[in-house]
């Protein structure tokens, strides 16, 4: 479903060149849950950003089902992100001026994919029913991340990408949030690629790959 082939990315800043990705290969099957680990600065976020089309690769190919992400324009990548991908970050990134209910529905409404029954199921499974009228600043970190995961899955994406989604949560909350995410990913049938520092959390997914010296081995 996701296929990354020979992906390269070099950053150039102040006359210096840093080859972050040197020919990365990775495949994620439909419904498969893959953990990505690697030292700080090894390029995990860079790889996720390229797959999400938030940045352009220098070489290689990213395919998501029949779509060649690396051949798309900026507008095409934005549409892909809106319609086919779910994104979750360490910092939650909820919209402060919107209620929980509106944050949850935001992405799906923009994509024209709002589904009331699925929305209600997400609210129930994520335990958000008593929090719907609150605003992000009135939520704990774990509650905010549950909303962010619901928002990302409200469109029923092909692939959920998460960059250290539990990095700001204590261990017990991280376990709860990841357990909920695994359940929802199974319910949605989407692929799941999660960056994590935690080998303990990585071991709860189907497969664990490591980025080192610009390569996944
Ligand atoms: P990780 O997420 O594994 O910690 P990153 O993908 O964030 O690593 O960064 C990989 C390397 O690329 C680091 O050396 C970082 O400093 C560099 N880097 C990341 N983004 C940029 C950028 N926009 N411009 C220049 N260098 C960058
Ligand atoms: Mg990172």
XYZ file of N, CA and C and ligand atoms in Angstrom:
679
model
N 0.845 -1.203 0.000
C 0.000 0.000 0.000
C 0.878 1.251 0.000
N 1.806 1.353 1.000
C 2.862 2.380 0.940
C 4.153 1.714 0.477
N 4.788 2.325 -0.494
C 6.066 1.807 -0.954
C 7.044 2.975 -1.141
N 8.157 2.900 -0.424
C 9.210 3.917 -0.495
C 10.431 3.249 -1.101
N 10.947 3.831 -2.214
C 12.078 3.191 -2.888
C 13.213 4.171 -3.136
N 14.396 3.793 -2.617
C 15.636 4.550 -2.883
C 15.492 6.040 -2.594
N 14.811 6.349 -1.514
C 14.504 7.751 -1.219
C 15.736 8.480 -0.682
N 16.027 9.641 -1.276
C 17.157 10.444 -0.805
C 16.701 11.861 -0.486
N 17.355 12.425 0.526
C 17.086 13.821 0.903
C 18.346 14.411 1.537
N 18.800 15.517 0.995
C 19.946 16.240 1.550
C 19.498 17.645 1.900
N 19.845 18.087 3.098
C 19.585 19.488 3.468
C 20.843 20.299 3.221
N 20.680 21.471 2.668
C 21.803 22.387 2.458
C 21.539 23.639 3.262
N 22.446 23.943 4.164
C 22.295 25.194 4.921
C 23.673 25.756 5.227
N 23.852 27.054 5.006
C 25.095 27.769 5.297
C 26.308 27.042 4.725
N 26.193 26.670 3.453
C 27.333 26.045 2.781
C 27.585 24.605 3.191
N 26.769 24.096 4.109
C 26.977 22.741 4.594
C 25.909 21.827 3.990
N 26.293 20.603 3.669
C 25.324 19.643 3.144
C 25.194 18.476 4.119
N 23.947 18.146 4.444
C 23.712 16.991 5.309
C 22.831 16.001 4.552
N 23.418 14.856 4.192
C 22.652 13.802 3.517
C 21.913 13.010 4.583
N 20.620 13.302 4.742
C 19.845 12.698 5.834
C 19.323 11.321 5.434
N 18.738 11.237 4.237
C 18.251 9.943 3.735
C 19.096 9.576 2.513
N 19.682 8.371 2.514
C 20.673 8.006 1.499
C 20.210 6.869 0.600
N 18.903 6.632 0.545
C 18.387 5.532 -0.270
C 17.518 4.622 0.585
N 16.469 5.230 1.144
C 15.605 4.504 2.084
C 14.584 3.663 1.327
N 14.437 2.419 1.748
C 13.409 1.520 1.228
C 12.514 1.068 2.376
N 11.209 1.129 2.138
C 10.264 0.754 3.187
C 8.923 0.443 2.530
N 8.276 -0.613 3.012
C 6.923 -0.910 2.537
C 6.019 -1.123 3.748
N 4.803 -0.608 3.658
C 3.793 -0.855 4.690
C 2.557 -1.396 3.982
N 2.114 -2.570 4.397
C 0.937 -3.183 3.778
C -0.339 -2.593 4.371
N -1.448 -2.741 3.668
C -2.739 -2.299 4.190
C -2.986 -2.994 5.526
N -3.339 -2.226 6.526
C -3.634 -2.779 7.838
C -2.407 -3.104 8.681
N -1.215 -2.914 8.103
C 0.004 -3.239 8.862
C 0.404 -2.063 9.754
N 0.970 -2.394 10.933
C 1.359 -1.361 11.895
C 2.859 -1.450 12.116
N 3.567 -0.392 11.716
C 5.027 -0.422 11.704
C 5.579 0.691 12.587
N 6.541 0.328 13.439
C 7.233 1.316 14.275
C 8.557 1.677 13.635
N 8.899 2.964 13.664
C 10.164 3.467 13.128
C 10.937 4.105 14.272
N 12.104 3.549 14.559
C 12.960 4.134 15.586
C 14.276 4.575 14.946
N 15.114 5.204 15.738
C 16.397 5.703 15.268
C 16.840 6.821 16.186
N 18.161 7.037 16.212
C 18.703 8.082 17.083
C 18.105 9.442 16.725
N 18.171 10.347 17.660
C 17.761 11.728 17.401
C 18.611 12.285 16.255
N 17.953 12.891 15.279
C 18.669 13.440 14.132
C 18.923 12.441 13.019
N 18.397 11.215 13.145
C 18.654 10.187 12.123
C 17.756 10.357 10.892
N 16.769 11.244 10.964
C 15.959 11.522 9.781
C 14.551 10.950 9.828
N 14.094 10.546 11.006
C 12.753 9.943 11.132
C 11.668 10.945 10.724
N 11.759 12.159 11.268
C 10.741 13.166 10.925
C 10.837 13.546 9.455
N 12.066 13.632 8.949
C 12.246 13.937 7.526
C 11.525 12.901 6.668
N 11.699 11.626 6.988
C 11.053 10.564 6.215
C 9.526 10.685 6.289
N 9.003 10.913 7.495
C 7.552 11.062 7.627
C 7.039 12.267 6.837
N 7.806 13.365 6.901
C 7.395 14.573 6.167
C 7.366 14.333 4.662
N 8.329 13.577 4.156
C 8.356 13.283 2.719
C 7.164 12.402 2.340
N 6.881 11.382 3.157
C 5.743 10.502 2.863
C 4.444 11.311 2.891
N 4.364 12.258 3.835
C 3.162 13.091 3.949
C 3.115 14.178 2.888
N 4.178 14.298 2.093
C 4.203 15.336 1.063
C 4.351 16.730 1.634
N 4.863 16.836 2.862
C 5.085 18.158 3.460
C 6.381 18.773 2.946
N 7.217 17.936 2.343
C 8.483 18.392 1.779
C 8.758 17.495 0.572
N 9.637 17.953 -0.330
C 9.921 17.194 -1.548
C 11.232 16.428 -1.406
N 11.264 15.214 -1.926
C 12.479 14.390 -1.903
C 13.446 14.869 -2.983
N 14.713 14.484 -2.853
C 15.692 14.752 -3.919
C 15.665 13.648 -4.969
N 15.484 12.418 -4.533
C 15.457 11.294 -5.460
C 14.694 10.134 -4.863
N 14.372 9.153 -5.723
C 13.620 7.986 -5.258
C 12.136 8.192 -5.453
N 11.372 7.238 -4.959
C 9.936 7.222 -5.243
C 9.133 6.847 -4.007
N 8.019 7.533 -3.822
C 7.049 7.170 -2.783
C 5.724 6.902 -3.483
N 5.181 5.708 -3.272
C 3.864 5.398 -3.836
C 2.894 5.060 -2.717
N 1.684 5.596 -2.835
C 0.616 5.278 -1.902
C -0.512 4.716 -2.765
N -0.747 3.403 -2.654
C -1.608 2.705 -3.611
C -1.181 3.063 -5.037
N -2.105 3.593 -5.824
C -1.770 3.843 -7.231
C -1.136 5.230 -7.440
N -1.035 6.023 -6.348
C -0.548 7.401 -6.500
C 0.957 7.487 -6.278
N 1.645 8.143 -7.208
C 3.077 8.376 -7.044
C 3.241 9.744 -6.369
N 3.456 9.708 -5.055
C 3.501 10.947 -4.258
C 4.626 11.859 -4.736
N 5.759 11.256 -5.090
C 6.933 12.037 -5.472
C 6.749 12.725 -6.833
N 5.723 12.346 -7.593
C 5.494 12.997 -8.883
C 4.431 14.099 -8.790
N 3.836 14.271 -7.614
C 2.745 15.241 -7.477
C 3.273 16.661 -7.303
N 2.456 17.633 -7.706
C 2.721 19.049 -7.423
C 2.449 19.312 -5.943
N 2.802 20.502 -5.481
C 2.478 20.890 -4.101
C 0.978 20.758 -3.845
N 0.173 21.206 -4.801
C -1.285 21.150 -4.631
C -1.768 19.699 -4.584
N -1.157 18.856 -5.427
C -1.519 17.441 -5.436
C -1.179 16.770 -4.116
N -0.030 17.144 -3.563
C 0.365 16.561 -2.273
C -0.554 17.038 -1.156
N -0.996 18.290 -1.230
C -1.928 18.808 -0.217
C -3.259 18.058 -0.294
N -3.700 17.782 -1.511
C -4.966 17.055 -1.690
C -4.829 15.616 -1.180
N -3.686 15.007 -1.448
C -3.436 13.648 -0.958
C -3.475 13.606 0.568
N -2.816 14.605 1.175
C -2.779 14.694 2.637
C -4.193 14.840 3.192
N -4.995 15.653 2.540
C -6.359 15.913 2.997
C -7.229 14.660 2.863
N -7.084 13.960 1.725
C -8.041 12.901 1.386
C -7.599 11.497 1.805
N -6.295 11.226 1.851
C -5.842 9.848 2.025
C -5.004 9.599 3.268
N -4.488 10.671 3.903
C -3.560 10.493 5.015
C -4.129 11.047 6.312
N -3.731 10.426 7.416
C -3.983 11.000 8.734
C -2.639 11.311 9.364
N -2.523 12.478 9.983
C -1.245 12.894 10.572
C -1.426 13.213 12.046
N -0.499 12.694 12.856
C -0.513 12.998 14.292
C 0.914 13.352 14.703
N 1.047 14.413 15.488
C 2.365 14.887 15.917
C 2.469 14.879 17.439
N 3.705 15.034 17.893
C 3.960 15.061 19.337
C 3.221 16.210 20.022
N 3.111 17.340 19.307
C 2.572 18.573 19.922
C 1.050 18.699 19.794
N 0.361 17.630 19.403
C -1.110 17.577 19.301
C -1.664 18.460 18.176
N -1.252 19.759 18.146
C -1.654 20.656 17.050
C -3.164 20.770 16.866
N -3.906 20.807 17.964
C -5.342 21.082 17.848
C -5.543 22.572 17.584
N -6.732 22.921 17.084
C -7.018 24.330 16.808
C -7.627 24.941 18.071
N -6.906 25.904 18.687
C -7.299 26.395 20.028
C -8.685 27.013 20.062
N -9.124 27.617 18.930
C -10.404 28.332 18.932
C -11.590 27.420 18.647
N -11.342 26.144 18.422
C -12.439 25.211 18.131
C -12.652 24.255 19.306
N -13.913 23.895 19.533
C -14.251 22.910 20.565
C -13.705 21.542 20.178
N -13.740 20.623 21.123
C -13.329 19.239 20.847
C -14.137 18.664 19.686
N -15.466 18.869 19.726
C -16.324 18.316 18.663
C -15.915 18.863 17.304
N -15.631 20.178 17.251
C -15.279 20.789 15.961
C -13.858 20.431 15.528
N -12.934 20.312 16.487
C -11.602 19.832 16.130
C -11.678 18.442 15.511
N -12.499 17.592 16.134
C -12.621 16.213 15.689
C -13.157 16.131 14.254
N -14.115 17.011 13.935
C -14.778 16.948 12.625
C -14.072 17.767 11.553
N -13.125 18.619 11.975
C -12.536 19.629 11.100
C -11.980 19.045 9.801
N -11.082 18.068 9.943
C -10.400 17.490 8.785
C -11.406 16.833 7.826
N -12.332 16.081 8.408
C -13.289 15.348 7.581
C -14.214 16.312 6.838
N -14.579 17.427 7.505
C -15.445 18.410 6.832
C -14.717 19.035 5.653
N -13.444 19.415 5.866
C -12.650 20.025 4.784
C -12.527 19.051 3.614
N -12.353 17.782 3.931
C -12.191 16.773 2.884
C -13.522 16.365 2.267
N -14.636 16.891 2.809
C -15.953 16.501 2.322
C -16.263 15.043 2.638
N -15.724 14.551 3.741
C -15.883 13.134 4.093
C -16.480 12.961 5.482
N -17.207 13.967 5.963
C -17.793 13.838 7.293
C -18.845 12.733 7.285
N -18.735 11.831 8.263
C -19.631 10.678 8.354
C -20.107 10.646 9.808
N -21.388 10.990 10.012
C -21.901 11.180 11.373
C -21.781 9.910 12.215
N -22.040 8.757 11.607
C -21.989 7.502 12.367
C -20.553 7.194 12.803
N -19.613 7.403 11.894
C -18.201 7.152 12.213
C -17.712 8.165 13.253
N -18.143 9.419 13.121
C -17.805 10.459 14.094
C -18.278 10.021 15.494
N -19.516 9.548 15.568
C -20.074 9.128 16.863
C -19.299 7.930 17.426
N -18.901 7.022 16.541
C -18.131 5.864 16.995
C -16.758 6.293 17.523
N -16.131 7.243 16.833
C -14.833 7.753 17.300
C -14.969 8.392 18.680
N -16.009 9.201 18.850
C -16.239 9.859 20.140
C -16.348 8.812 21.238
N -17.108 7.764 20.946
C -17.328 6.733 21.953
C -16.047 5.945 22.251
N -15.391 5.473 21.199
C -14.188 4.659 21.395
C -13.054 5.444 22.055
N -12.999 6.749 21.777
C -11.925 7.569 22.343
C -12.306 8.160 23.700
N -13.526 7.852 24.164
C -13.958 8.335 25.473
C -14.063 9.850 25.543
N -14.550 10.468 24.464
C -14.588 11.933 24.399
C -15.983 12.504 24.627
N -16.970 11.637 24.932
C -18.365 12.089 24.973
C -18.604 13.226 25.974
N -17.904 13.226 27.104
C -18.131 14.279 28.107
C -17.241 15.501 27.879
N -16.417 15.450 26.848
C -15.437 16.533 26.624
C -15.749 17.355 25.371
N -16.844 17.026 24.688
C -17.061 17.579 23.343
C -17.158 19.097 23.297
N -17.647 19.711 24.409
C -17.827 21.170 24.394
C -16.604 21.911 24.908
N -15.624 21.164 25.392
C -14.416 21.823 25.907
C -13.536 22.328 24.776
N -12.553 23.161 25.162
C -11.554 23.658 24.218
C -10.218 23.000 24.560
N -9.315 22.918 23.574
C -8.049 22.202 23.791
C -7.326 22.575 25.081
N -7.314 23.875 25.440
C -6.573 24.289 26.642
C -7.193 23.721 27.925
N -8.413 23.210 27.825
C -9.085 22.639 29.003
C -8.898 21.126 29.094
N -7.990 20.581 28.264
C -7.778 19.131 28.224
C -6.375 18.777 28.699
N -6.229 17.579 29.250
C -4.893 17.038 29.554
C -4.205 16.658 28.247
N -2.902 16.382 28.329
C -2.155 15.972 27.142
C -2.726 14.714 26.499
N -3.062 13.736 27.326
C -3.618 12.488 26.800
C -4.952 12.700 26.112
N -5.773 13.583 26.724
C -7.072 13.898 26.100
C -6.874 14.625 24.775
N -5.927 15.563 24.750
C -5.665 16.286 23.490
C -5.211 15.325 22.398
N -4.347 14.376 22.767
C -3.858 13.470 21.739
C -4.972 12.525 21.268
N -5.901 12.174 22.157
C -7.046 11.357 21.712
C -7.873 12.113 20.675
N -8.058 13.408 20.892
C -8.790 14.219 19.906
C -8.021 14.262 18.583
N -6.696 14.458 18.677
C -5.886 14.556 17.454
C -5.924 13.254 16.657
N -5.947 12.127 17.352
C -6.018 10.830 16.671
C -7.392 10.650 16.021
N -8.434 11.056 16.744
C -9.781 10.998 16.168
C -9.902 11.873 14.931
N -9.335 13.070 15.018
C -9.368 13.988 13.870
C -8.661 13.363 12.667
N -7.507 12.728 12.934
C -6.729 12.140 11.839
C -7.461 10.956 11.207
N -8.254 10.225 12.009
C -8.914 9.029 11.491
C -10.343 9.297 11.013
N -10.828 10.509 11.252
C -12.223 10.833 10.891
C -12.456 10.722 9.384
N -11.406 10.912 8.595
C -11.538 10.816 7.136
C -11.389 9.377 6.645
N -11.184 8.421 7.565
C -10.847 7.038 7.184
C -9.694 7.023 6.174
N -8.523 7.467 6.595
C -7.387 7.554 5.667
C -6.867 6.169 5.295
N -6.064 6.142 4.229
C -5.361 4.915 3.841
C -4.238 4.599 4.807
N -3.611 5.670 5.314
C -2.397 5.520 6.119
C -2.398 6.569 7.218
N -2.123 6.115 8.449
C -1.952 7.032 9.571
C -0.462 7.169 9.852
N 0.029 8.409 9.822
C 1.434 8.703 10.098
C 1.504 9.436 11.433
N 2.348 8.948 12.337
C 2.431 9.575 13.658
C 3.896 9.774 14.034
N 4.255 11.009 14.362
C 5.640 11.342 14.710
C 5.759 11.528 16.221
N 6.250 10.522 16.905
C 6.374 10.520 18.372
C 5.079 10.978 19.042
N 3.962 10.305 18.730
C 2.651 10.766 19.221
C 2.526 10.693 20.737
N 3.358 9.877 21.377
C 3.255 9.761 22.832
C 4.444 10.420 23.529
N 5.210 11.196 22.773
C 6.435 11.795 23.312
C 6.211 12.792 24.437
N 5.016 13.375 24.493
C 4.720 14.349 25.555
C 3.836 13.755 26.643
N 3.694 12.441 26.654
C 2.771 11.811 27.610
C 3.541 10.933 28.593
N 3.021 10.810 29.806
C 3.655 9.890 30.753
C 3.400 8.449 30.298
N 4.127 7.504 30.908
C 4.142 6.139 30.391
C 2.751 5.494 30.374
N 2.000 5.656 31.460
C 0.677 5.015 31.523
C -0.260 5.624 30.474
N -0.212 6.956 30.341
C -1.062 7.621 29.348
C -0.639 7.229 27.938
N 0.671 7.136 27.712
C 1.176 6.727 26.401
C 0.640 5.342 26.034
N 0.660 4.424 27.011
C 0.150 3.068 26.758
C -1.329 3.099 26.391
N -2.111 3.892 27.140
C -3.553 3.998 26.867
C -3.804 4.555 25.470
N -3.118 5.651 25.144
C -3.337 6.311 23.864
C -2.944 5.390 22.712
N -1.826 4.683 22.881
C -1.397 3.798 21.794
C -2.329 2.594 21.653
N -2.844 2.082 22.776
C -3.800 0.969 22.704
C -5.061 1.400 21.944
N -5.550 2.593 22.254
C -6.720 3.118 21.533
C -6.414 3.271 20.045
N -5.213 3.779 19.759
C -4.838 3.983 18.355
C -4.777 2.653 17.617
N -4.180 1.633 18.243
C -4.119 0.313 17.599
C -5.519 -0.213 17.307
N -6.444 -0.058 18.263
C -7.838 -0.499 18.060
C -8.473 0.223 16.872
N -8.292 1.542 16.843
C -8.940 2.339 15.788
C -8.320 2.065 14.427
N -7.014 1.831 14.408
C -6.342 1.493 13.149
C -6.898 0.160 12.634
N -7.083 -0.791 13.536
C -7.648 -2.084 13.135
C -9.070 -1.902 12.615
N -9.843 -1.050 13.307
C -11.237 -0.799 12.897
C -11.289 -0.129 11.520
N -10.324 0.786 11.279
C -10.296 1.530 10.021
C -9.691 0.705 8.891
N -8.801 -0.216 9.257
C -8.114 -1.023 8.247
C -7.002 -0.279 7.535
N -6.596 0.870 8.094
C -5.536 1.649 7.446
C -4.164 1.132 7.867
N -3.139 1.539 7.142
C -1.771 1.292 7.574
C -1.408 2.279 8.661
N -0.372 1.941 9.428
C 0.042 2.806 10.541
C 1.559 2.821 10.600
N 2.134 3.997 10.473
C 3.589 4.152 10.596
C 3.852 5.152 11.709
N 4.497 4.667 12.777
C 4.703 5.495 13.969
C 6.175 5.625 14.310
N 6.627 6.865 14.413
C 7.964 7.128 14.945
C 7.883 7.116 16.462
N 8.794 6.417 17.098
C 8.834 6.427 18.558
C 10.270 6.253 19.052
N 10.553 6.826 20.224
C 11.837 6.603 20.890
C 11.808 5.301 21.676
N 10.610 4.796 21.919
C 10.429 3.731 22.888
C 10.442 2.361 22.213
N 11.450 1.551 22.511
C 11.467 0.193 21.958
C 10.341 -0.636 22.581
N 9.941 -0.252 23.794
C 8.829 -0.941 24.448
C 7.537 -0.734 23.655
N 7.254 0.521 23.269
C 6.059 0.793 22.472
C 6.204 0.229 21.055
N 7.411 0.310 20.509
C 7.634 -0.213 19.153
C 7.288 -1.702 19.094
N 7.558 -2.413 20.193
C 7.330 -3.861 20.228
C 5.848 -4.215 20.220
N 4.960 -3.233 20.461
C 3.521 -3.526 20.455
C 2.923 -3.463 19.048
N 3.738 -3.066 18.050
C 3.223 -3.033 16.679
C 3.648 -4.312 15.938
N 3.246 -4.431 14.666
C 3.504 -5.678 13.930
C 4.970 -5.826 13.558
N 5.627 -4.698 13.308
C 6.989 -4.734 12.795
C 7.715 -3.491 13.267
N 9.027 -3.616 13.378
C 9.845 -2.535 13.915
C 11.034 -2.353 12.981
N 11.203 -1.146 12.416
C 12.355 -0.869 11.560
C 13.144 0.295 12.156
N 14.418 0.363 11.817
C 15.302 1.380 12.392
C 16.018 2.135 11.286
N 16.063 3.448 11.449
C 16.773 4.318 10.520
C 18.147 4.595 11.116
N 19.185 4.288 10.333
C 20.552 4.492 10.821
C 21.438 4.846 9.641
N 22.233 5.909 9.797
C 23.153 6.354 8.746
C 22.432 6.526 7.401
N 21.201 7.021 7.474
C 20.464 7.352 6.261
C 19.781 6.189 5.579
N 19.800 5.020 6.230
C 19.210 3.829 5.619
C 18.324 3.074 6.610
N 17.324 2.368 6.088
C 16.575 1.391 6.877
C 17.103 0.025 6.488
N 17.591 -0.708 7.474
C 18.168 -2.018 7.141
C 17.248 -3.137 7.620
P 14.775 12.882 13.758
O 13.316 13.132 13.566
O 15.180 11.461 13.519
O 15.273 13.371 15.081
P 15.071 14.863 11.630
O 14.468 14.241 10.441
O 14.285 15.898 12.335
O 15.578 13.723 12.635
O 16.450 15.548 11.209
C 17.476 14.820 10.532
C 18.641 15.734 10.248
O 18.272 16.716 9.286
C 19.164 16.508 11.451
O 20.566 16.597 11.332
C 18.529 17.860 11.282
O 19.333 18.855 11.870
C 18.466 18.011 9.786
N 17.333 18.841 9.337
C 16.029 18.563 9.536
N 15.244 19.496 8.963
C 16.079 20.395 8.374
C 15.892 21.585 7.604
N 14.659 22.034 7.322
N 16.989 22.236 7.175
C 18.229 21.782 7.453
N 18.481 20.653 8.146
C 17.425 19.967 8.615
Mg 11.874 13.864 14.771
